[in-house]
Tab-separated table of C-alpha atoms and ligand atoms in Angstrom:
chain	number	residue	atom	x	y	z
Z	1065	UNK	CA	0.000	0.000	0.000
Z	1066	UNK	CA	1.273	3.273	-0.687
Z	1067	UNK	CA	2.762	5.587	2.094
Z	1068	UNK	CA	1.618	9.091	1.611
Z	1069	UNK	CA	3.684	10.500	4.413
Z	1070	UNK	CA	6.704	8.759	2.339
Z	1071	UNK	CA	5.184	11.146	-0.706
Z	1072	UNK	CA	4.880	14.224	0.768
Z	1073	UNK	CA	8.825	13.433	1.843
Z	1074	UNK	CA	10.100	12.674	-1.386
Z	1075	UNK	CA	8.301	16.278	-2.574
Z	1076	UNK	CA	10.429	17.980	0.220
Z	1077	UNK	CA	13.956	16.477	-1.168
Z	1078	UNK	CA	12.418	17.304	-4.853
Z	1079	UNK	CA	12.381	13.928	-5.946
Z	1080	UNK	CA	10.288	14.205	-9.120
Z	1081	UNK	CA	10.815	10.685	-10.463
Z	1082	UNK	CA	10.077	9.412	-7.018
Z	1083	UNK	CA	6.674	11.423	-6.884
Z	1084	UNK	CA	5.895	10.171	-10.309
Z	1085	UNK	CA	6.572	7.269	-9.133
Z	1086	UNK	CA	4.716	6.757	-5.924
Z	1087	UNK	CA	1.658	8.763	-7.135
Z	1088	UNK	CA	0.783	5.964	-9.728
Z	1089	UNK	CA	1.210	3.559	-6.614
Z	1090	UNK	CA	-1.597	5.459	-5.050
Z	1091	UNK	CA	-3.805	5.119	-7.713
Z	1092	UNK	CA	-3.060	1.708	-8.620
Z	1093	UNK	CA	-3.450	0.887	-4.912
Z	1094	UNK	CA	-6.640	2.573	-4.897
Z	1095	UNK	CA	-6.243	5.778	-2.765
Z	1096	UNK	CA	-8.771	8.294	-3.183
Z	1097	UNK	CA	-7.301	11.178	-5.711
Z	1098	UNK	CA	-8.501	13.755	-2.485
Z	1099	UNK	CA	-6.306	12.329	-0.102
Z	1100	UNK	CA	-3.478	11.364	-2.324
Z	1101	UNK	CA	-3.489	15.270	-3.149
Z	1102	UNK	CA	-3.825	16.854	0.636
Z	1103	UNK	CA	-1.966	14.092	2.331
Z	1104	UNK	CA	0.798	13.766	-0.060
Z	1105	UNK	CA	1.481	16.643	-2.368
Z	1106	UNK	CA	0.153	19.567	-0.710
Z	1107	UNK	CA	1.283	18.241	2.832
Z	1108	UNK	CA	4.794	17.875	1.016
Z	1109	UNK	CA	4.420	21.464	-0.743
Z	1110	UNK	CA	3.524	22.976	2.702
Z	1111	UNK	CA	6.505	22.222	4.806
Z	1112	UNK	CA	8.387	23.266	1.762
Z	1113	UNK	CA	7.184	26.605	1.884
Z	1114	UNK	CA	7.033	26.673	6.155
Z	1115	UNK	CA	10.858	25.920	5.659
Z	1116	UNK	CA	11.139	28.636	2.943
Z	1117	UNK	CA	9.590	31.178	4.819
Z	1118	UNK	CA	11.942	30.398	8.193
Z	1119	UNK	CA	15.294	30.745	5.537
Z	1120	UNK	CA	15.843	26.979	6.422
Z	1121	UNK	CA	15.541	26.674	2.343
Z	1122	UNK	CA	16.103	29.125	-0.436
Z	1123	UNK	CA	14.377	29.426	-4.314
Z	1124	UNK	CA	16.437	26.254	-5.660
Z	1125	UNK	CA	15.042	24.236	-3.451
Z	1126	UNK	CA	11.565	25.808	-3.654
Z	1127	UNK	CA	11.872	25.433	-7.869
Z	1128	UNK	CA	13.293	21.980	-7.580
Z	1129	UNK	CA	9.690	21.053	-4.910
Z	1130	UNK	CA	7.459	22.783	-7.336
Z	1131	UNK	CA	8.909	20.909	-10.454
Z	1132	UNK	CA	8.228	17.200	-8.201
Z	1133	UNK	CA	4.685	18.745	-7.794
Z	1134	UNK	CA	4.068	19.383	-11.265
Z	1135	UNK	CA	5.476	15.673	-11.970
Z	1136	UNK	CA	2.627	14.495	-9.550
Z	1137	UNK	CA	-0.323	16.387	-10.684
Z	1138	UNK	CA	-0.062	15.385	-14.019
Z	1139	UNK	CA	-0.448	11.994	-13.279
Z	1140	UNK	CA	-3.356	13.011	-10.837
Z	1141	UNK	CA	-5.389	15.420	-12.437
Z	1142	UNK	CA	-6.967	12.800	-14.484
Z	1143	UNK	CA	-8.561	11.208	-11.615
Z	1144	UNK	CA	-8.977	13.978	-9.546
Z	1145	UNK	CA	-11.511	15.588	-12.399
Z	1146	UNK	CA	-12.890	12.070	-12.380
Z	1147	UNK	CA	-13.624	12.423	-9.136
Z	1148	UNK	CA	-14.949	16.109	-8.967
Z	1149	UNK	CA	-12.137	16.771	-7.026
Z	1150	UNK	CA	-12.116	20.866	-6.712
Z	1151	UNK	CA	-9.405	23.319	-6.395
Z	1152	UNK	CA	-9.758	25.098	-2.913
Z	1153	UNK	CA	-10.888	28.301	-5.355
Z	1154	UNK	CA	-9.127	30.444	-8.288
Z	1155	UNK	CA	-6.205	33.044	-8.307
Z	1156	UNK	CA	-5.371	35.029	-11.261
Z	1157	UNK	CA	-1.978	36.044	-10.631
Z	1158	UNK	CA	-0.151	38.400	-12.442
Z	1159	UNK	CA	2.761	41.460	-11.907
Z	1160	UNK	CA	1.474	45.006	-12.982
Z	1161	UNK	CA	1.582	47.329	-15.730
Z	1162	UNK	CA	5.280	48.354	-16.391
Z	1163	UNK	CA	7.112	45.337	-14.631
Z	1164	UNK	CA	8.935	42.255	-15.783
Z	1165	UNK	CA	9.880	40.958	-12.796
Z	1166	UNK	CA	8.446	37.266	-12.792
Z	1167	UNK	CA	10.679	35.088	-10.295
Z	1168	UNK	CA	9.220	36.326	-7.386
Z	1169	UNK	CA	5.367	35.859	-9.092
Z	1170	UNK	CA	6.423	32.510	-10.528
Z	1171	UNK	CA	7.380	30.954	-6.441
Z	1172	UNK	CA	4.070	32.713	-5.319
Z	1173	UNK	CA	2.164	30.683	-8.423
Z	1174	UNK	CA	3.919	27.457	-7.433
Z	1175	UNK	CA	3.354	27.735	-3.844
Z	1176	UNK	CA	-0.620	28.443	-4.467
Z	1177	UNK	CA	-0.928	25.550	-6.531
Z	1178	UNK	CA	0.894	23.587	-4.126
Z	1179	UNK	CA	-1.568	24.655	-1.411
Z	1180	UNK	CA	-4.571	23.625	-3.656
Z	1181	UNK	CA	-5.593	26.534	-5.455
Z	1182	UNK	CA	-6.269	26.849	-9.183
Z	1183	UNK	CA	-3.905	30.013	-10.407
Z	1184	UNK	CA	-4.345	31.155	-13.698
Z	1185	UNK	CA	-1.180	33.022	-14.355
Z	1186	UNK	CA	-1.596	36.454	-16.757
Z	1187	UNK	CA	2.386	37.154	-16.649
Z	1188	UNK	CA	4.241	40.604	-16.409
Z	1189	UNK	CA	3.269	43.818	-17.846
Z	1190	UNK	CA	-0.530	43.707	-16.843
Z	1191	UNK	CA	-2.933	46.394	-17.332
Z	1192	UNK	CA	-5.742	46.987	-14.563
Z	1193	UNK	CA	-7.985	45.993	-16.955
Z	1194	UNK	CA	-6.355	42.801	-17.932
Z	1195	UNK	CA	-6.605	42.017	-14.259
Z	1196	UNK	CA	-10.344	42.718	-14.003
Z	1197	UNK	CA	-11.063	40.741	-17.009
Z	1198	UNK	CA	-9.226	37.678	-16.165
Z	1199	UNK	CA	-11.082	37.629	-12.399
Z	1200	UNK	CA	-14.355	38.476	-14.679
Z	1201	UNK	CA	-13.713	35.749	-17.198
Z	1202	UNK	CA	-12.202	33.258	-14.469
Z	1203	UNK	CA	-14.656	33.931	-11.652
Z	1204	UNK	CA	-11.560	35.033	-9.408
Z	1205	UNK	CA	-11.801	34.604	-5.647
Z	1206	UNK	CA	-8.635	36.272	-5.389
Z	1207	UNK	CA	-6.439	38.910	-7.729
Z	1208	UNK	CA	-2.780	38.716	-6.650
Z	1209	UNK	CA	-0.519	41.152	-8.117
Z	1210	UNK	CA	3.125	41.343	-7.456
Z	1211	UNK	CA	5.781	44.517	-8.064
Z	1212	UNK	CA	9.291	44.761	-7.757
Z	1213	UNK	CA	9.597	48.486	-8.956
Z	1214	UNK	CA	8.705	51.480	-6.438
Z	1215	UNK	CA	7.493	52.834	-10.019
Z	1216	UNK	CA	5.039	50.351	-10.273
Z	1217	UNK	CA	3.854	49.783	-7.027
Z	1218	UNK	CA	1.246	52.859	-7.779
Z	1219	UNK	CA	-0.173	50.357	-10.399
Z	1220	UNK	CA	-1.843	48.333	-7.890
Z	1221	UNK	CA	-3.677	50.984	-6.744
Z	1222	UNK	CA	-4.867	51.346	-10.030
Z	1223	UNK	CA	-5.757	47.029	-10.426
Z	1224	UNK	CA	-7.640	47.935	-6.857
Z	1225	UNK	CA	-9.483	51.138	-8.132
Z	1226	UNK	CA	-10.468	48.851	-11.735
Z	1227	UNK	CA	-11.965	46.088	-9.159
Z	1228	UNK	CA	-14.257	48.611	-7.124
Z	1229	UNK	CA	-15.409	50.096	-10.422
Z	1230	UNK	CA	-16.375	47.101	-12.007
Z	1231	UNK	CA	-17.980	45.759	-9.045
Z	1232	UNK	CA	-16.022	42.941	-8.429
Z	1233	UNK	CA	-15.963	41.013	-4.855
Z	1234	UNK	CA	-13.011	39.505	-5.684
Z	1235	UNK	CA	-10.142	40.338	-2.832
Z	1236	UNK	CA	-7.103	42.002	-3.617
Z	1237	UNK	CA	-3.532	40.685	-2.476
Z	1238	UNK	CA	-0.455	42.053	-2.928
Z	1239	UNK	CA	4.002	41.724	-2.750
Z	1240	UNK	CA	6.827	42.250	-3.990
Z	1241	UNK	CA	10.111	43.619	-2.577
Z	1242	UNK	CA	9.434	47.273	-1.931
Z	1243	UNK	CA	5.517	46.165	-1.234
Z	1244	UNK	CA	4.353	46.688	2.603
Z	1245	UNK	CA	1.447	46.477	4.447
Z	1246	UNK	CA	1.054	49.795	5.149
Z	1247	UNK	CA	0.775	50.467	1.143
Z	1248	UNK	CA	-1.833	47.733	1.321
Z	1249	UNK	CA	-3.544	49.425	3.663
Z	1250	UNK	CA	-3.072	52.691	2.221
Z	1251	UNK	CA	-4.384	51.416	-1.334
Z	1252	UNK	CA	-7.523	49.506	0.278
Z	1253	UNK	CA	-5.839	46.356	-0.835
Z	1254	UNK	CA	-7.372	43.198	0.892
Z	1255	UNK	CA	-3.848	41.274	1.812
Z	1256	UNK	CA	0.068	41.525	1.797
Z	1257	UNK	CA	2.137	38.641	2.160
Z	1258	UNK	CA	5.892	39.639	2.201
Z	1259	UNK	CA	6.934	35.946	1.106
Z	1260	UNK	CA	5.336	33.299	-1.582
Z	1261	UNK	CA	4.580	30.881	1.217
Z	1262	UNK	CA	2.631	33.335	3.473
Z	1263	UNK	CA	0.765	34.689	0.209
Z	1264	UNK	CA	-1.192	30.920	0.425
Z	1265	UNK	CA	-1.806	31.335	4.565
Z	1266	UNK	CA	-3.070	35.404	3.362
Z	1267	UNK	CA	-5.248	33.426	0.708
Z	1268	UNK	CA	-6.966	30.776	2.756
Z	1269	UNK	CA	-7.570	33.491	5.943
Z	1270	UNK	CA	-9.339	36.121	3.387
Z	1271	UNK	CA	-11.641	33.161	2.162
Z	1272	UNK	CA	-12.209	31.745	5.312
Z	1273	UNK	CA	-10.417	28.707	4.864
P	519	B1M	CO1	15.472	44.305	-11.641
P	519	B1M	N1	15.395	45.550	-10.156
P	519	B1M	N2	15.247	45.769	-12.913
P	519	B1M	N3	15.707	42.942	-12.996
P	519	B1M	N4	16.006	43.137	-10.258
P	519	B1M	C1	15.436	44.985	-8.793
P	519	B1M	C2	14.032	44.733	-8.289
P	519	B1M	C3	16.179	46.150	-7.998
P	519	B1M	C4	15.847	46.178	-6.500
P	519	B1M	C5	17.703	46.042	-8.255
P	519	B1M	C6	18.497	47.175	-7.595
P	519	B1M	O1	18.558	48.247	-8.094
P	519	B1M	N5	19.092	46.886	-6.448
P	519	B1M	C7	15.693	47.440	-8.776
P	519	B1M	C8	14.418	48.084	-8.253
P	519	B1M	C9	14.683	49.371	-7.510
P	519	B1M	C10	13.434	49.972	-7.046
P	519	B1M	O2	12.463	50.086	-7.713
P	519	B1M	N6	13.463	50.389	-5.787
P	519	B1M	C11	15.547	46.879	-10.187
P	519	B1M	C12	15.562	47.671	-11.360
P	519	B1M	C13	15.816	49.147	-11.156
P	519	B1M	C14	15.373	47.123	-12.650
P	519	B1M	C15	15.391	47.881	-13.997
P	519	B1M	C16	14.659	49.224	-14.006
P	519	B1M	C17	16.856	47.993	-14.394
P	519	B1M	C18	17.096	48.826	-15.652
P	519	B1M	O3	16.733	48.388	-16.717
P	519	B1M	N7	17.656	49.988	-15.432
P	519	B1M	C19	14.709	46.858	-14.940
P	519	B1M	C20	13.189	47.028	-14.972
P	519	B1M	C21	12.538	46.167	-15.997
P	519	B1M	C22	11.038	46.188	-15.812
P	519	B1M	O4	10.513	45.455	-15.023
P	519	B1M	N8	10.364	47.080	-16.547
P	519	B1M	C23	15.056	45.575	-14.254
P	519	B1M	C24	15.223	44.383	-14.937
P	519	B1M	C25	15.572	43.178	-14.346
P	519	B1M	C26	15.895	41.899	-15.115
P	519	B1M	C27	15.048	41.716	-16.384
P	519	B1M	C28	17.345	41.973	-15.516
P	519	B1M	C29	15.714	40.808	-14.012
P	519	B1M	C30	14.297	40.203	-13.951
P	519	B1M	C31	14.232	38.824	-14.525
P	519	B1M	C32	12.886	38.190	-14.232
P	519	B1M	O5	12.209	38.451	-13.256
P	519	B1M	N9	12.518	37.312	-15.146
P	519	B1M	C33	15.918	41.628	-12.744
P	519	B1M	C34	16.246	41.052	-11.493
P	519	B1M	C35	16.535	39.576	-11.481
P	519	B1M	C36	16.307	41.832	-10.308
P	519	B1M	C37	16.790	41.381	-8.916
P	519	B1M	C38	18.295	41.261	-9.004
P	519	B1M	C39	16.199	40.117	-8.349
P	519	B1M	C40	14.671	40.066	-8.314
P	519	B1M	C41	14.254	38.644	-7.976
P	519	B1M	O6	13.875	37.899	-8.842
P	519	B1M	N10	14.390	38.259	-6.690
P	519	B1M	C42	16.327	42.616	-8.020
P	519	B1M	C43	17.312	42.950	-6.906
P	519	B1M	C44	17.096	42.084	-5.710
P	519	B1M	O7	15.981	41.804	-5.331
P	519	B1M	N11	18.173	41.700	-5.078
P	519	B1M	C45	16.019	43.661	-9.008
P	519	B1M	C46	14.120	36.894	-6.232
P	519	B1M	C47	12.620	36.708	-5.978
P	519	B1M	C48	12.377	35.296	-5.473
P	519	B1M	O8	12.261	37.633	-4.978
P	519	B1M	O9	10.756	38.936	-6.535
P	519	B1M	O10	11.214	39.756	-4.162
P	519	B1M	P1	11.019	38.643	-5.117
P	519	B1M	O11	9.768	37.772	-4.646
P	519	B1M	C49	9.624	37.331	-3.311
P	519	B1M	C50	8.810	38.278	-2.435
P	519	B1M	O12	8.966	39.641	-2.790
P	519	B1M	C51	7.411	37.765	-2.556
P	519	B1M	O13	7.563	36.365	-2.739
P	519	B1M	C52	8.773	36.072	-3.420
P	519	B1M	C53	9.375	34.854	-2.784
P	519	B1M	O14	9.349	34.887	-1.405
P	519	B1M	N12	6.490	38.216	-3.602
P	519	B1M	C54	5.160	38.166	-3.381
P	519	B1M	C55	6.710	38.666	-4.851
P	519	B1M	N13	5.551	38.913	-5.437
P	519	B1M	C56	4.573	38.609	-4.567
P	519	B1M	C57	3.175	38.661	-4.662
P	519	B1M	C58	2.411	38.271	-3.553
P	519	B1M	C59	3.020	37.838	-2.389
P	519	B1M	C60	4.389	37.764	-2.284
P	519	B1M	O15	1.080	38.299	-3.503
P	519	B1M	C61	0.378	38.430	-4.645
């Protein structure tokens, strides 16, 4: 029988082939797709990013996690839409207008999949309108933005301004380097997380999670 607290450990030491590997067990073995994905990945992905945020890890190690996830969701998806398995809700994700700055975005992506959430990524350079009509289209729970530019921190004002005019109940998060909380609170944003693991923990407290 598969061990999914040997899983989530291979996922911590990035062991793609391994979680490949022991994710088909699971199925084969007859797991249910729900548990193989909270008590294996996502438990894995977790203590990956409680490490990252203490400095006990660093991106490499974060990237190298992520890319074992990916290995393991492909071979899950299929029977996790067979099962009606849901993501925990939807993110679109994206850094403002002006910025190309994508690591930072990219870790906060991985680390919100890896805590269950659908993230539909809308890259670097985004408009506020862009980000209203991706949470439109995508029926957004959340809008994350990231900046790495004091220039273009002003543009999430503008992404939050777009939202209240279009009437969207969608909650705002933001980060990025220069990004505080005071500027959140300043801009009426609904959430800063100053690190890609605490922008899942920011995610699942503003839905109630
Ligand atoms: Co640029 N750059 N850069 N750069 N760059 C910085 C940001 C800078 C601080 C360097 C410096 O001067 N010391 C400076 C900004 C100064 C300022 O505004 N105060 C700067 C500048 C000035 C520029 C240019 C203007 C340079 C020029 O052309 N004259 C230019 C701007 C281009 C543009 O965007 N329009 C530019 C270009 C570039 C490169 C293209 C060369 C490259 C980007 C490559 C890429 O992203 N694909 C680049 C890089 C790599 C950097 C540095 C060196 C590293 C940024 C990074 O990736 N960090 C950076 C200096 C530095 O930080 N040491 C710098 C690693 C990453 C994991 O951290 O992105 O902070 P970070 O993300 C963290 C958190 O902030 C948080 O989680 C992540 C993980 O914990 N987080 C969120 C991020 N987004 C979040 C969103 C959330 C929650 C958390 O919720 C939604």
């Amino acid at each position: 029988m598969a061990d999914l607290q040997a899983l989530a450990e291979a996922l911590i030491k990035g062991d793609r082939n391994k979680v490949v590997e022991m994710t088909k067990q699971a199925l084969a073995d007859k797991m249910a797709p729900a548990a193989i994905l909270n008590d294996g990945l996502i438990a894995g992905m977790s203590v990956v990013g409680k490490r990252f945020k203490a400095n006990e890890v660093y991106v490499p190690e974060v990237l190298i996690a992520a890319r074992a996830m990916k290995g393991g969701m492909e071979i899950l998806q299929p029977a996790l839409v067979a099962a009606g398995v849901q993501p925990v809700a939807t993110i679109v994700l994206g850094t403002v207008k002006g910025d190309l700055h994508d690591i930072g975005k990219n870790l906060v992506g991985m680390m919100l999949t890896g805590g269950g959430f659908k993230v539909v990524d809308i890259g670097t350079d985004v408009p506020a309108e862009k980000f209203v009509e991706a949470c439109k289209t995508n029926n957004a729970a959340i809008c994350a933005m990231s900046a790495l530019l004091t220039t273009t921190m002003p543009q999430m004002a503008e992404v939050v301004k777009a939202m209240k005019a279009a009437g969207l109940k969608t909650k705002a998060i933001i980060g990025g380097a220069p990004v505080t909380q005071s500027f959140c609170d300043e801009i009426g944003a609904d959430g800063y997380s100053p690190d890609a693991a605490s922008a899942v923990d920011t995610s699942k407290a503003l839905l109630g999670l």
